[in-house]
Short mmCIF file of C-alpha atoms in Angstrom, two decimals:
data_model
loop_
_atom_site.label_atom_id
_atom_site.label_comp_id
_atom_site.label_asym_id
_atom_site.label_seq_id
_atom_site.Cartn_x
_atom_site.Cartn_y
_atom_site.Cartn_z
CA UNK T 1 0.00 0.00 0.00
CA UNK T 2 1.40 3.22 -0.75
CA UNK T 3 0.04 4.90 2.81
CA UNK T 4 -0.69 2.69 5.88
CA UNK T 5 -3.49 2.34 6.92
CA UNK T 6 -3.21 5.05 10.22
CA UNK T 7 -2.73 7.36 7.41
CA UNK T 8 -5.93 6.20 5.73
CA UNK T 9 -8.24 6.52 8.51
CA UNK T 10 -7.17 9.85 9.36
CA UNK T 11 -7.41 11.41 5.49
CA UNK T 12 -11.06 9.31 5.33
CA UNK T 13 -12.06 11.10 8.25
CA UNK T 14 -11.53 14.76 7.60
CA UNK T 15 -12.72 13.94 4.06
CA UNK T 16 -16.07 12.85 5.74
CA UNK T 17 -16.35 15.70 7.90
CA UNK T 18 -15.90 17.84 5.21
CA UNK T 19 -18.92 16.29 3.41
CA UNK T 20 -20.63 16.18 6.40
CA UNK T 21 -21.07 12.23 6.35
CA UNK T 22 -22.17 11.49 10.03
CA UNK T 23 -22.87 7.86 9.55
CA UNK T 24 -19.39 7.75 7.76
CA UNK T 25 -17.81 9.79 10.70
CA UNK T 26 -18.99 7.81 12.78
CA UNK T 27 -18.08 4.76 11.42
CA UNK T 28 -14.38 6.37 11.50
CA UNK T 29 -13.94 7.25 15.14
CA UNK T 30 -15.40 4.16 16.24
CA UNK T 31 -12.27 2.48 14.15
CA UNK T 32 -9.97 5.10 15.07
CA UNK T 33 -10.78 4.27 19.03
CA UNK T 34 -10.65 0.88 18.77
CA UNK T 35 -7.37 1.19 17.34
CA UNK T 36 -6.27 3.24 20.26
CA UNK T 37 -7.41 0.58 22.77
CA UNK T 38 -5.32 -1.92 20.78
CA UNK T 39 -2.71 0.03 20.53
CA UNK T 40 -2.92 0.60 24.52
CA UNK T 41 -3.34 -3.13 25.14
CA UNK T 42 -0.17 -4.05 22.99
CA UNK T 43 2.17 -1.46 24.95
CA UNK T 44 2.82 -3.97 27.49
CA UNK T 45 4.42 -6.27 25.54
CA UNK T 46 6.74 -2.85 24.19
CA UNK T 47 5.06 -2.48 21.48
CA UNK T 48 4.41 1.39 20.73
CA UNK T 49 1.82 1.19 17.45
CA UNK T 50 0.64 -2.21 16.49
CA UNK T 51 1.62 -3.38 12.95
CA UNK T 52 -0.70 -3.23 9.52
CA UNK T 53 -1.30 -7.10 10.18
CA UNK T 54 -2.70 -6.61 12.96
CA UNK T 55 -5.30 -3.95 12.11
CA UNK T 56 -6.03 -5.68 9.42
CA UNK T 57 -6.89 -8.96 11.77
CA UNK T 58 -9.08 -6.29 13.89
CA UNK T 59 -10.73 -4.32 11.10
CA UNK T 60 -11.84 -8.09 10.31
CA UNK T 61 -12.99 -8.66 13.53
CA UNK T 62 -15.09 -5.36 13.65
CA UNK T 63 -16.69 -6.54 10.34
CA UNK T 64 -17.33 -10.01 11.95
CA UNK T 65 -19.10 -8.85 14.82
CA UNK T 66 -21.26 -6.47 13.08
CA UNK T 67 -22.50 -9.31 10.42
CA UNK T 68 -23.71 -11.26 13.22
CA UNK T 69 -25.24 -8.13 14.45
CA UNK T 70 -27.38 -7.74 11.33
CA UNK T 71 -28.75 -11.55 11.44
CA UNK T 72 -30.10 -11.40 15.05
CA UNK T 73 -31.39 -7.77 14.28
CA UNK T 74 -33.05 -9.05 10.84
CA UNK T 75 -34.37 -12.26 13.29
CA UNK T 76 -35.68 -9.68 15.60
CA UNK T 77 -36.90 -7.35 12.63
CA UNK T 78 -34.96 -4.57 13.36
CA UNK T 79 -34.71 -3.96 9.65
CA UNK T 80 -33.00 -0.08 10.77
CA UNK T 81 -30.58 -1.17 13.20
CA UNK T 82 -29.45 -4.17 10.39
CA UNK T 83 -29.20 -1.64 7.75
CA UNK T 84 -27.05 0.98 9.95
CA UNK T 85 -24.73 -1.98 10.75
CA UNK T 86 -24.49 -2.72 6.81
CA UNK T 87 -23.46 0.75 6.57
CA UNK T 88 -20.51 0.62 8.99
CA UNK T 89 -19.33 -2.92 7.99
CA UNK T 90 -19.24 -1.35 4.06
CA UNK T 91 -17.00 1.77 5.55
CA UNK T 92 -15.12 -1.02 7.79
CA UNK T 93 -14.32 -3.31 4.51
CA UNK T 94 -13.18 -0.68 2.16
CA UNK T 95 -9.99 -0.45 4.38
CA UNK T 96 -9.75 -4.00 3.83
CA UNK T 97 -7.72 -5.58 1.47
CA UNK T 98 -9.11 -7.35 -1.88
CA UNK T 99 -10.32 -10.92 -0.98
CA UNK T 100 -9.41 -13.67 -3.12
CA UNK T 101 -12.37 -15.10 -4.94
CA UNK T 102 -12.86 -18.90 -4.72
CA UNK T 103 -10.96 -20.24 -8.05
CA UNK T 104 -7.85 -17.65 -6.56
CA UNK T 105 -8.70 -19.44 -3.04
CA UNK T 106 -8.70 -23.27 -4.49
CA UNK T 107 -5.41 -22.53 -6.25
CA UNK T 108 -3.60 -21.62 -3.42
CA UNK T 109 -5.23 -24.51 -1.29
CA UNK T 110 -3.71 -26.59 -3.77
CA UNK T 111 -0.27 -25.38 -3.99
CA UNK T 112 -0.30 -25.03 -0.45
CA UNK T 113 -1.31 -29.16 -0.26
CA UNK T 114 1.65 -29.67 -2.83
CA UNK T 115 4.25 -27.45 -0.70
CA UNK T 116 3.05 -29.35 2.60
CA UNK T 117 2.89 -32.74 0.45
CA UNK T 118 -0.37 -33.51 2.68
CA UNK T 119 -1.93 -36.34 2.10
CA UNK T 120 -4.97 -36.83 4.76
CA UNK T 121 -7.02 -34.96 6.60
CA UNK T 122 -4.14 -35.22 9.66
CA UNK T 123 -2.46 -32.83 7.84
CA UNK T 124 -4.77 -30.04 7.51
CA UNK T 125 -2.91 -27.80 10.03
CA UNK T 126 0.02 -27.92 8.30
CA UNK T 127 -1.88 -27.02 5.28
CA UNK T 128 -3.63 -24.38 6.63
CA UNK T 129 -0.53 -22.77 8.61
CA UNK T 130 1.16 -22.68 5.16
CA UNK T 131 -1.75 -20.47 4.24
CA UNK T 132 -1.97 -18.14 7.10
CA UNK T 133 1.66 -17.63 6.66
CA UNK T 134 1.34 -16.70 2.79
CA UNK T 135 -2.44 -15.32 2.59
CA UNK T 136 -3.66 -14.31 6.24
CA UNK T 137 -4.51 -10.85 4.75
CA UNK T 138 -6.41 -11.77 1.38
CA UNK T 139 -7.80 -15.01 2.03
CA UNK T 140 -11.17 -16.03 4.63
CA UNK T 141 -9.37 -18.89 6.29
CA UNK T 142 -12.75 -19.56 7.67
CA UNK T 143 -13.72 -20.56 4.51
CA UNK T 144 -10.44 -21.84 3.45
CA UNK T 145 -10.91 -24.87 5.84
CA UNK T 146 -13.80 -26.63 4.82
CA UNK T 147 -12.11 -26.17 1.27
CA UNK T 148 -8.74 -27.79 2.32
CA UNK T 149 -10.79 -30.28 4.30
CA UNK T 150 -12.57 -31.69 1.26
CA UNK T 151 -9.24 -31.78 -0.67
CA UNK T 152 -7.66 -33.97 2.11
CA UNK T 153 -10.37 -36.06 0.83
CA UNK T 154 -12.09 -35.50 4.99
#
């Protein structure tokens, strides 16, 4: 990326104060404050700002959360409250990086079976470590393992 991601979220927020977005604004602090508290939870361990990985890993998280948000509200028919949440997890995801569709997703399942030289379904960490390592930012690994799964032949 040619700015990080701090960087981003900053720009993205003026810009949408300037416009006068409030749902977008909104959107942007709660990210921006979040970050903060992980940044505040990591400075035990020394760590002053966390790194892009790991906003990444809680941008996805934030996302996460608010689908499951949307399904009990649409259960309860809170058809408002599901559509505000759709709103924030579409400001949420545009800071995320492109996901891998499924034939990109298969493909590297398959040369990550090949690398591993897995042959069962015993060997599906392995597999899927090989993945996290290479594709933890562009790839659902919780979709990623029923797909390696049923390659293992499990």
């Amino acid at each position: 990326m040619a700015e990080d991601l701090r960087s981003r979220f900053t720009a993205a927020l003026k810009s949408a104060m300037l416009a006068k977005d409030a749902a977008r604004t909104s959107t942007l602090r709660m990210i921006l404050a979040r970050l903060k508290d992980t940044d505040i939870a990591a400075r035990p361990l020394g760590v002053d700002q966390v790194p892009e990985e790991q906003i990444v890993a809680m941008l996805r998280g934030m996302a996460k959360s608010r689908r499951e948000s949307v399904e009990l509200y649409r259960q309860g028919g809170r058809e408002e409250l599901a559509a505000k949440e759709e709103a924030e997890i579409a400001v949420i995801e545009s800071f995320l990086p492109q996901q891998m569709d499924e034939a990109a997703t298969r493909a590297a399942i398959e040369a990550a079976i090949s690398e591993t030289g897995a042959t069962g379904v015993k060997e599906m960490g392995k597999v899927m470590a090989v993945l996290r390592a290479k594709h933890a930012a562009s790839m659902d690994l919780g979709k990623a393992g029923p797909l390696v799964k049923a390659a293992l032949g499990g």
